[in-house]
PDB file of C-alpha atoms in Angstrom:
ATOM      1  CA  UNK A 129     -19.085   6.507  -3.982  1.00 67.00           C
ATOM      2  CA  UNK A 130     -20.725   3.544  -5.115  1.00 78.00           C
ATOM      3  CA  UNK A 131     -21.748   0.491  -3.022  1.00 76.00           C
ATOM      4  CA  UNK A 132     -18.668  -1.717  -4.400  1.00 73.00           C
ATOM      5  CA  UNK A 133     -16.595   0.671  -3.589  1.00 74.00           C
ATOM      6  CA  UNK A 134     -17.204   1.200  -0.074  1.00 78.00           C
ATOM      7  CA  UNK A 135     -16.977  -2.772   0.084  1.00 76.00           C
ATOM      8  CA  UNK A 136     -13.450  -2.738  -1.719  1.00 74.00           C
ATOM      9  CA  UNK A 137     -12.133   0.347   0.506  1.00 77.00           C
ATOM     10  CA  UNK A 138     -13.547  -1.771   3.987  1.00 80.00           C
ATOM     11  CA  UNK A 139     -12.068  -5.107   1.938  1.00 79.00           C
ATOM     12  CA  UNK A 140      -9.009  -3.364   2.073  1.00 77.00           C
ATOM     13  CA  UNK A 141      -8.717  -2.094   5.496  1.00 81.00           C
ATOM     14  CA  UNK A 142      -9.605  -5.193   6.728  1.00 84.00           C
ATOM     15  CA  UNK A 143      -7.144  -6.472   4.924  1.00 83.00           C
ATOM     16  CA  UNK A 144      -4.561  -4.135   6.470  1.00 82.00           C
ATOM     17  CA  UNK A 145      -5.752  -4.874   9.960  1.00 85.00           C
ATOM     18  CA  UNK A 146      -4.619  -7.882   9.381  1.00 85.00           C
ATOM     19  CA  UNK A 147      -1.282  -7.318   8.171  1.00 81.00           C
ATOM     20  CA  UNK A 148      -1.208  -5.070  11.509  1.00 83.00           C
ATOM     21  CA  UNK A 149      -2.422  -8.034  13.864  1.00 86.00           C
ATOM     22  CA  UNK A 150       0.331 -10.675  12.310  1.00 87.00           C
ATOM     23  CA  UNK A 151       2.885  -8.021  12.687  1.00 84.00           C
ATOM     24  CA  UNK A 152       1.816  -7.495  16.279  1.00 83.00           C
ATOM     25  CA  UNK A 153       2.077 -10.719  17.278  1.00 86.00           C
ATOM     26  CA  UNK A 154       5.927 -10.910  15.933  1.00 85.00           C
ATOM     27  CA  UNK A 155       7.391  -8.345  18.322  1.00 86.00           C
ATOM     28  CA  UNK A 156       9.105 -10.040  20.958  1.00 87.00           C
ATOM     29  CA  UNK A 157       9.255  -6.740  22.532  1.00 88.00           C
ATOM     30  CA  UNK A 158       5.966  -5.223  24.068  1.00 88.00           C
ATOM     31  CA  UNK A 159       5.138  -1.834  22.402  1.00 88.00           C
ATOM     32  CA  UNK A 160       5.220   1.175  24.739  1.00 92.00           C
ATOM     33  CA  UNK A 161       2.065   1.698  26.710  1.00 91.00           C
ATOM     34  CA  UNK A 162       2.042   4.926  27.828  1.00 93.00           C
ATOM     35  CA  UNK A 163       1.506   8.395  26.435  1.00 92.00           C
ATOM     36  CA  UNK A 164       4.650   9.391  27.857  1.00 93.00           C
ATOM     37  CA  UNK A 165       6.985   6.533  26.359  1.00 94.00           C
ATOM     38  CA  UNK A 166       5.361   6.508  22.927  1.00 94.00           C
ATOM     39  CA  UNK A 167       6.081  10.093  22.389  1.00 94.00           C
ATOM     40  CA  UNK A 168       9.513   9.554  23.545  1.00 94.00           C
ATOM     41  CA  UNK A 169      10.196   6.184  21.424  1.00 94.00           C
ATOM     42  CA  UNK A 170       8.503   8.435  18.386  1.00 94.00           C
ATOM     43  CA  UNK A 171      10.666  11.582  19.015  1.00 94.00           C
ATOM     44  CA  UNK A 172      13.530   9.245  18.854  1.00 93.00           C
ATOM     45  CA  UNK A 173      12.160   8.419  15.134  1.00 92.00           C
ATOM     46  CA  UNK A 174      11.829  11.678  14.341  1.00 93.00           C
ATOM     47  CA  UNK A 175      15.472  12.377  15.431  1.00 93.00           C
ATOM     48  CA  UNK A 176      14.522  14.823  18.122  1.00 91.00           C
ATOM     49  CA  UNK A 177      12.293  16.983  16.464  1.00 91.00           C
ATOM     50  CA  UNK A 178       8.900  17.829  18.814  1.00 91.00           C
ATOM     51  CA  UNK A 179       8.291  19.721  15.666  1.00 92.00           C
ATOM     52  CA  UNK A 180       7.926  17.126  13.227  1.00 93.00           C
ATOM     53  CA  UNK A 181       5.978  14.857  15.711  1.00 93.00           C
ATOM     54  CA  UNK A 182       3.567  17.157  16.147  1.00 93.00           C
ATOM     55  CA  UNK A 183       2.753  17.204  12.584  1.00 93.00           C
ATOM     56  CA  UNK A 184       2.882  13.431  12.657  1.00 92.00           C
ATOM     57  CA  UNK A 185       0.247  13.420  14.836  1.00 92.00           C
ATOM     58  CA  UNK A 186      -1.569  16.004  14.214  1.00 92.00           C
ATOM     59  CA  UNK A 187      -1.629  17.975  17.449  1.00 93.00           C
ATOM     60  CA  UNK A 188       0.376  21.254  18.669  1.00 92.00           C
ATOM     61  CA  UNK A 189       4.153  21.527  19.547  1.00 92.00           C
ATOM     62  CA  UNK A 190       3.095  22.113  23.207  1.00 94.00           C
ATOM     63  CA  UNK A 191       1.014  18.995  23.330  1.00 93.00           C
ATOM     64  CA  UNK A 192       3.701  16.984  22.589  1.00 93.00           C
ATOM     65  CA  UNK A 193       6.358  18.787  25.508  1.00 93.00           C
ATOM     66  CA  UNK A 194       3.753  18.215  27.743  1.00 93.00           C
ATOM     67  CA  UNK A 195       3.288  14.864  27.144  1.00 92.00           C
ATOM     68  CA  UNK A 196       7.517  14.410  27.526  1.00 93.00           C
ATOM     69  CA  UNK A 197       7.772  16.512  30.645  1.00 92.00           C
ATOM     70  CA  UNK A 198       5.162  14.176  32.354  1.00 90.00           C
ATOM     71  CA  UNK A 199       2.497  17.426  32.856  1.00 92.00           C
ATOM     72  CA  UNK A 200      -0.372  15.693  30.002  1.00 89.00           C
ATOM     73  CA  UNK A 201      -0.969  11.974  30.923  1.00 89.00           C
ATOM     74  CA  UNK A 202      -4.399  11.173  29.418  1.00 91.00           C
ATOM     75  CA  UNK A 203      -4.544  11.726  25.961  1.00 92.00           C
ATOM     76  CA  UNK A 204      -7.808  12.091  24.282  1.00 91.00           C
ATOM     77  CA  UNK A 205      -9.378   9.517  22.067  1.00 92.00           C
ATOM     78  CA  UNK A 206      -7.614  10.744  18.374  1.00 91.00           C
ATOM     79  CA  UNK A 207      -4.287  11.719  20.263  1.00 92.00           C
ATOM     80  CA  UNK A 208      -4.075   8.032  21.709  1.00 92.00           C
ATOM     81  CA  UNK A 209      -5.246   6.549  18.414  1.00 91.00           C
ATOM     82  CA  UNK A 210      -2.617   7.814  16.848  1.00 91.00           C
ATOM     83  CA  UNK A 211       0.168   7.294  19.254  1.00 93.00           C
ATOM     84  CA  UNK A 212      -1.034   3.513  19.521  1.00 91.00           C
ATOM     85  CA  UNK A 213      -0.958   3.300  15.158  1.00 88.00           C
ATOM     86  CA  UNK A 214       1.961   5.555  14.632  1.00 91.00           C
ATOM     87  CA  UNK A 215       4.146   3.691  17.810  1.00 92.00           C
ATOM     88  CA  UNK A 216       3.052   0.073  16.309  1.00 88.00           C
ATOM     89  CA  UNK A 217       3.867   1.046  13.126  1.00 86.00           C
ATOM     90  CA  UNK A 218       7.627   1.911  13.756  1.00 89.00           C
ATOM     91  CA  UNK A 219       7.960  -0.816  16.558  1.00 90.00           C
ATOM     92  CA  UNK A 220      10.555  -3.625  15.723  1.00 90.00           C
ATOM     93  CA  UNK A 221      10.765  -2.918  12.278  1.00 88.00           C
ATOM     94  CA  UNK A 222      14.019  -5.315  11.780  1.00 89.00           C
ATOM     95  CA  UNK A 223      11.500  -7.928  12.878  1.00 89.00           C
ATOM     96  CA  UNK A 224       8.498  -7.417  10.630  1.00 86.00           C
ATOM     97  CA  UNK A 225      11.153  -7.232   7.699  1.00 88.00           C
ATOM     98  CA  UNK A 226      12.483 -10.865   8.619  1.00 89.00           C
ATOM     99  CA  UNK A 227       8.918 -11.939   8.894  1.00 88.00           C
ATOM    100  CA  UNK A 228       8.182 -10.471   5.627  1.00 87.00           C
ATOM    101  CA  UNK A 229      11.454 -11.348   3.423  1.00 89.00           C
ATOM    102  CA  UNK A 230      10.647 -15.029   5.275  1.00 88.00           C
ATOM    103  CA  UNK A 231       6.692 -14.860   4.421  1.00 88.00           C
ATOM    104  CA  UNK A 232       8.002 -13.989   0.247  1.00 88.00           C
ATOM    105  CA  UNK A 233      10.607 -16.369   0.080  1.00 89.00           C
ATOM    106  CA  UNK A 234      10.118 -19.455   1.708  1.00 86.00           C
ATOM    107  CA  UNK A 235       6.984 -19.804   3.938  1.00 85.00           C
ATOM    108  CA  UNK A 236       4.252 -17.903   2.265  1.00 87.00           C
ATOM    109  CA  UNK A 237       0.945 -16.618   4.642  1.00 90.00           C
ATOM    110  CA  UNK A 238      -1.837 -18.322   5.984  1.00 93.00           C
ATOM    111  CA  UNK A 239      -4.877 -16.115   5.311  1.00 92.00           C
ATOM    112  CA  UNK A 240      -7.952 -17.202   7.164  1.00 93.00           C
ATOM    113  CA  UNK A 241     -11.578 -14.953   6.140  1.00 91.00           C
ATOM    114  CA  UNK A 242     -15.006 -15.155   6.370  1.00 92.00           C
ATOM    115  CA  UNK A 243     -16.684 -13.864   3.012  1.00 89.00           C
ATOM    116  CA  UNK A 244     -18.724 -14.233  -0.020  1.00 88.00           C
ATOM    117  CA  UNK A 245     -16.900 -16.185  -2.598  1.00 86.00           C
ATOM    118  CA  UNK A 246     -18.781 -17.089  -5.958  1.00 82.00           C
ATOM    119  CA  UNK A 247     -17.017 -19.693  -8.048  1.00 79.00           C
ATOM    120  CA  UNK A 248     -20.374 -21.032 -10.576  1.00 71.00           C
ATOM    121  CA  UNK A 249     -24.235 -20.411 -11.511  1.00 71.00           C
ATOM    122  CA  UNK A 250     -26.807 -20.522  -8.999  1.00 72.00           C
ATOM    123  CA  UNK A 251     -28.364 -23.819  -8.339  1.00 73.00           C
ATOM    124  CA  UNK A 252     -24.801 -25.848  -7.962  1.00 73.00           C
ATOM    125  CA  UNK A 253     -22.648 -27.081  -5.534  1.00 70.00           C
ATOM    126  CA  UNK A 254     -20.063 -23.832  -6.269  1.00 72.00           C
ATOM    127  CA  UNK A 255     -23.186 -21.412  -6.302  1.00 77.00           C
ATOM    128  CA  UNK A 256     -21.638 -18.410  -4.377  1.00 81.00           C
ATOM    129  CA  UNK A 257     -21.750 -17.942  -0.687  1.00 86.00           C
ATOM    130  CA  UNK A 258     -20.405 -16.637   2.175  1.00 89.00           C
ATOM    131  CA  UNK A 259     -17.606 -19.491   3.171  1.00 89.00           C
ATOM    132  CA  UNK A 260     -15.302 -19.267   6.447  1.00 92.00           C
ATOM    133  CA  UNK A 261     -11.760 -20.151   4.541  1.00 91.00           C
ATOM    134  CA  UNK A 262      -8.334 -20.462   6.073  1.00 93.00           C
ATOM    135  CA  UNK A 263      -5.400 -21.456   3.414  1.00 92.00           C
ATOM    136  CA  UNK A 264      -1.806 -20.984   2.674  1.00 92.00           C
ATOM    137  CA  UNK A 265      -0.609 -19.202   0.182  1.00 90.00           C
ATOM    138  CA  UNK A 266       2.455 -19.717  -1.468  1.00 90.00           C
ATOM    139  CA  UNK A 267       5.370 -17.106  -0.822  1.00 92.00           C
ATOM    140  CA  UNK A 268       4.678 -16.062  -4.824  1.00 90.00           C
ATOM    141  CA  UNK A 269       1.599 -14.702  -3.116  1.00 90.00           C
ATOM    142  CA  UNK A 270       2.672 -13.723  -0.096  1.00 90.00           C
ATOM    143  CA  UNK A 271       5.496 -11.587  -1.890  1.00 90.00           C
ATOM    144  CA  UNK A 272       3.277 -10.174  -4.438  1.00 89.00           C
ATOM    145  CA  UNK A 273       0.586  -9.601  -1.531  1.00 88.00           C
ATOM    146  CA  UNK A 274       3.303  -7.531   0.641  1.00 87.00           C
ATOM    147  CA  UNK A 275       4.401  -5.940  -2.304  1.00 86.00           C
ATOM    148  CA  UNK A 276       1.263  -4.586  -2.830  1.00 84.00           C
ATOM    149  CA  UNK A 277       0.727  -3.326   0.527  1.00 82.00           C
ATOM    150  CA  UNK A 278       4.325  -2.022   1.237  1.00 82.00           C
ATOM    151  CA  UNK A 279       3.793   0.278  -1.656  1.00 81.00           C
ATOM    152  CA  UNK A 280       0.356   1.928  -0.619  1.00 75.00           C
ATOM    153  CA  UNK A 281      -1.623  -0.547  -3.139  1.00 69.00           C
ATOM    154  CA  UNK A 282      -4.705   0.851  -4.628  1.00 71.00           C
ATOM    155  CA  UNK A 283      -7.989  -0.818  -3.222  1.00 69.00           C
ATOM    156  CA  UNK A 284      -8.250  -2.959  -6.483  1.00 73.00           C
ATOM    157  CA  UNK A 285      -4.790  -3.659  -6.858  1.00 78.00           C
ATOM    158  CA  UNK A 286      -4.429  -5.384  -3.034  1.00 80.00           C
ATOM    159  CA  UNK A 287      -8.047  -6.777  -2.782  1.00 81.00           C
ATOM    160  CA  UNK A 288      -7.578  -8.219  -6.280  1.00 84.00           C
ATOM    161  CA  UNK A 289      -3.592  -9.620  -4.661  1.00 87.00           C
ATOM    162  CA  UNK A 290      -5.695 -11.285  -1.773  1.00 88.00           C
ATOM    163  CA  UNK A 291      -8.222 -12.395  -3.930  1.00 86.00           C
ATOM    164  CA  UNK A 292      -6.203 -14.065  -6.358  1.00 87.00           C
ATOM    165  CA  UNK A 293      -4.108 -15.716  -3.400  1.00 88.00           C
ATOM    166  CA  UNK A 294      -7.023 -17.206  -2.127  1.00 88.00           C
ATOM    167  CA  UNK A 295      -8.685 -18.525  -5.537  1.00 86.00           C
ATOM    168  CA  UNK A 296      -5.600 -20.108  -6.345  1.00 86.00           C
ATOM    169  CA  UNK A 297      -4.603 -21.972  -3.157  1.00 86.00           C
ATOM    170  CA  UNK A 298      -7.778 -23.430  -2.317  1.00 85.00           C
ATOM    171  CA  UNK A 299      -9.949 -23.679  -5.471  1.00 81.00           C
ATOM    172  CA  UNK A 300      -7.714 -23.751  -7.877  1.00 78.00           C
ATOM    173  CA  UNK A 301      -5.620 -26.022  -6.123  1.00 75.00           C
ATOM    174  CA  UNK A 302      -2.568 -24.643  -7.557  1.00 58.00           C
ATOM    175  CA  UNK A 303      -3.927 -25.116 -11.203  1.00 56.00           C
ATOM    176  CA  UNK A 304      -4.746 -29.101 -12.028  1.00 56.00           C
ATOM    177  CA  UNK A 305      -8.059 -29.274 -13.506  1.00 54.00           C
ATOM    178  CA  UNK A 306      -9.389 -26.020 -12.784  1.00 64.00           C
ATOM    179  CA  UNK A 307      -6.676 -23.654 -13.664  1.00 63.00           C
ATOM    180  CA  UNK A 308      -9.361 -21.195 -15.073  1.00 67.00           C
ATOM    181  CA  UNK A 309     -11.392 -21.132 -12.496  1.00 72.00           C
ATOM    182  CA  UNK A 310     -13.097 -17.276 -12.123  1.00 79.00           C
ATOM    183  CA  UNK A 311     -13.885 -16.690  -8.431  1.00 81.00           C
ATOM    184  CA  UNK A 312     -15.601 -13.432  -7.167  1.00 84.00           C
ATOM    185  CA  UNK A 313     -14.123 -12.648  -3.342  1.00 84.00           C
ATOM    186  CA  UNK A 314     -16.565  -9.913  -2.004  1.00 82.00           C
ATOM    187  CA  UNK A 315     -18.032  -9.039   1.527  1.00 84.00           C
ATOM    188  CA  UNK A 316     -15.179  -9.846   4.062  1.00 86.00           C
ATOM    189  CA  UNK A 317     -16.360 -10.098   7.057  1.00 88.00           C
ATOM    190  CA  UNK A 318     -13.049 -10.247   9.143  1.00 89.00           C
ATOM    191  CA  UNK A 319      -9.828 -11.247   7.619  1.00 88.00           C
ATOM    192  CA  UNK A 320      -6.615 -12.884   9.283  1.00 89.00           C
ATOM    193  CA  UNK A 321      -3.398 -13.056   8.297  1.00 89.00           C
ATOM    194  CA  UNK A 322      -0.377 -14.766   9.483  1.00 88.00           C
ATOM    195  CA  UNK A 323       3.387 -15.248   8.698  1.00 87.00           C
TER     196      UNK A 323
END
């Protein structure tokens, strides 16, 4: 793997943290907390089967009765990661698709990022350079954005979705003068998004 593409591949999980953090912040429900209520909210999901929850998370049929019948409170580290991704990730989902149909078709995202973003040669004023930026895109973007990562984008194809988000609501302005404008988006620091 070469040195781009371990930027691209953390590009893009920084990229999906943020999806994760504005989709947190939507629920007007809190997630369940404990070990014992997100197995039972996820069994629910997995219409009653300890079986396929297990596989979901990647630990024994036992583990997971225990965990229901009270016995196992403290999970390990990789059992609780995964209860705390998997239970966030089916939380609310009526609300994250309002926020998203909303985000695609009428208010568009506010992305705010730290990162290196080259625009023109060395030696001028659009020289490239790590730049704190926090715009909104329009819902074109924002659709085409959560299109991307609703169906499991490559790295590319959602870093270059971002990228081109970005370049075109705050340096290209929406096209005007400098419609052709080529800017590089590399090196993201952190990455916020919000609907």
């Amino acid at each position: 793997m070469t040195d781009d593409d371990v930027k691209r591949a953390r590009t893009r999980a920084r990229i999906l943290e943020g999806f994760a953090r504005a989709e947190r912040a939507l629920f007007t429900r809190p997630a369940p907390k404990s070990a014992r209520a997100q197995m039972k909210f996820l069994r629910t999901r997995e219409k009653g089967s300890t079986k396929s929850l297990a596989a979901r998370l990647g630990v024994s049929r036992k583990t997971v009765q225990r965990y229901l019948s009270g016995a196992s409170t403290k999970p390990n580290k990789h059992l609780q990661a995964a209860l705390v991704e998997e239970t966030e990730s089916e939380w609310q989902p009526q609300v994250r698709a309002q926020a998203r149909q909303r985000a695609a078709f009428s208010g568009g995202l506010v992305i705010s990022c730290r990162a290196y973003f080259g625009l023109g040669p060395d030696g001028t004023s659009d020289a490239g350079r790590v730049r704190d930026i926090t715009v909104a895109v329009s819902p074109s973007h924002a659709a085409a954005i959560i299109a991307a990562q609703e169906d499991g984008a490559t790295q590319d194809d959602l870093h270059d979705a971002v990228a081109e988000a970005i370049a075109d609501s705050y340096f290209r302005q929406g096209g005007g003068g400098r419609a052709g404008l080529e800017v590089k988006f590399a090196d993201v620091e952190w990455l916020n998004i919000t609907f």
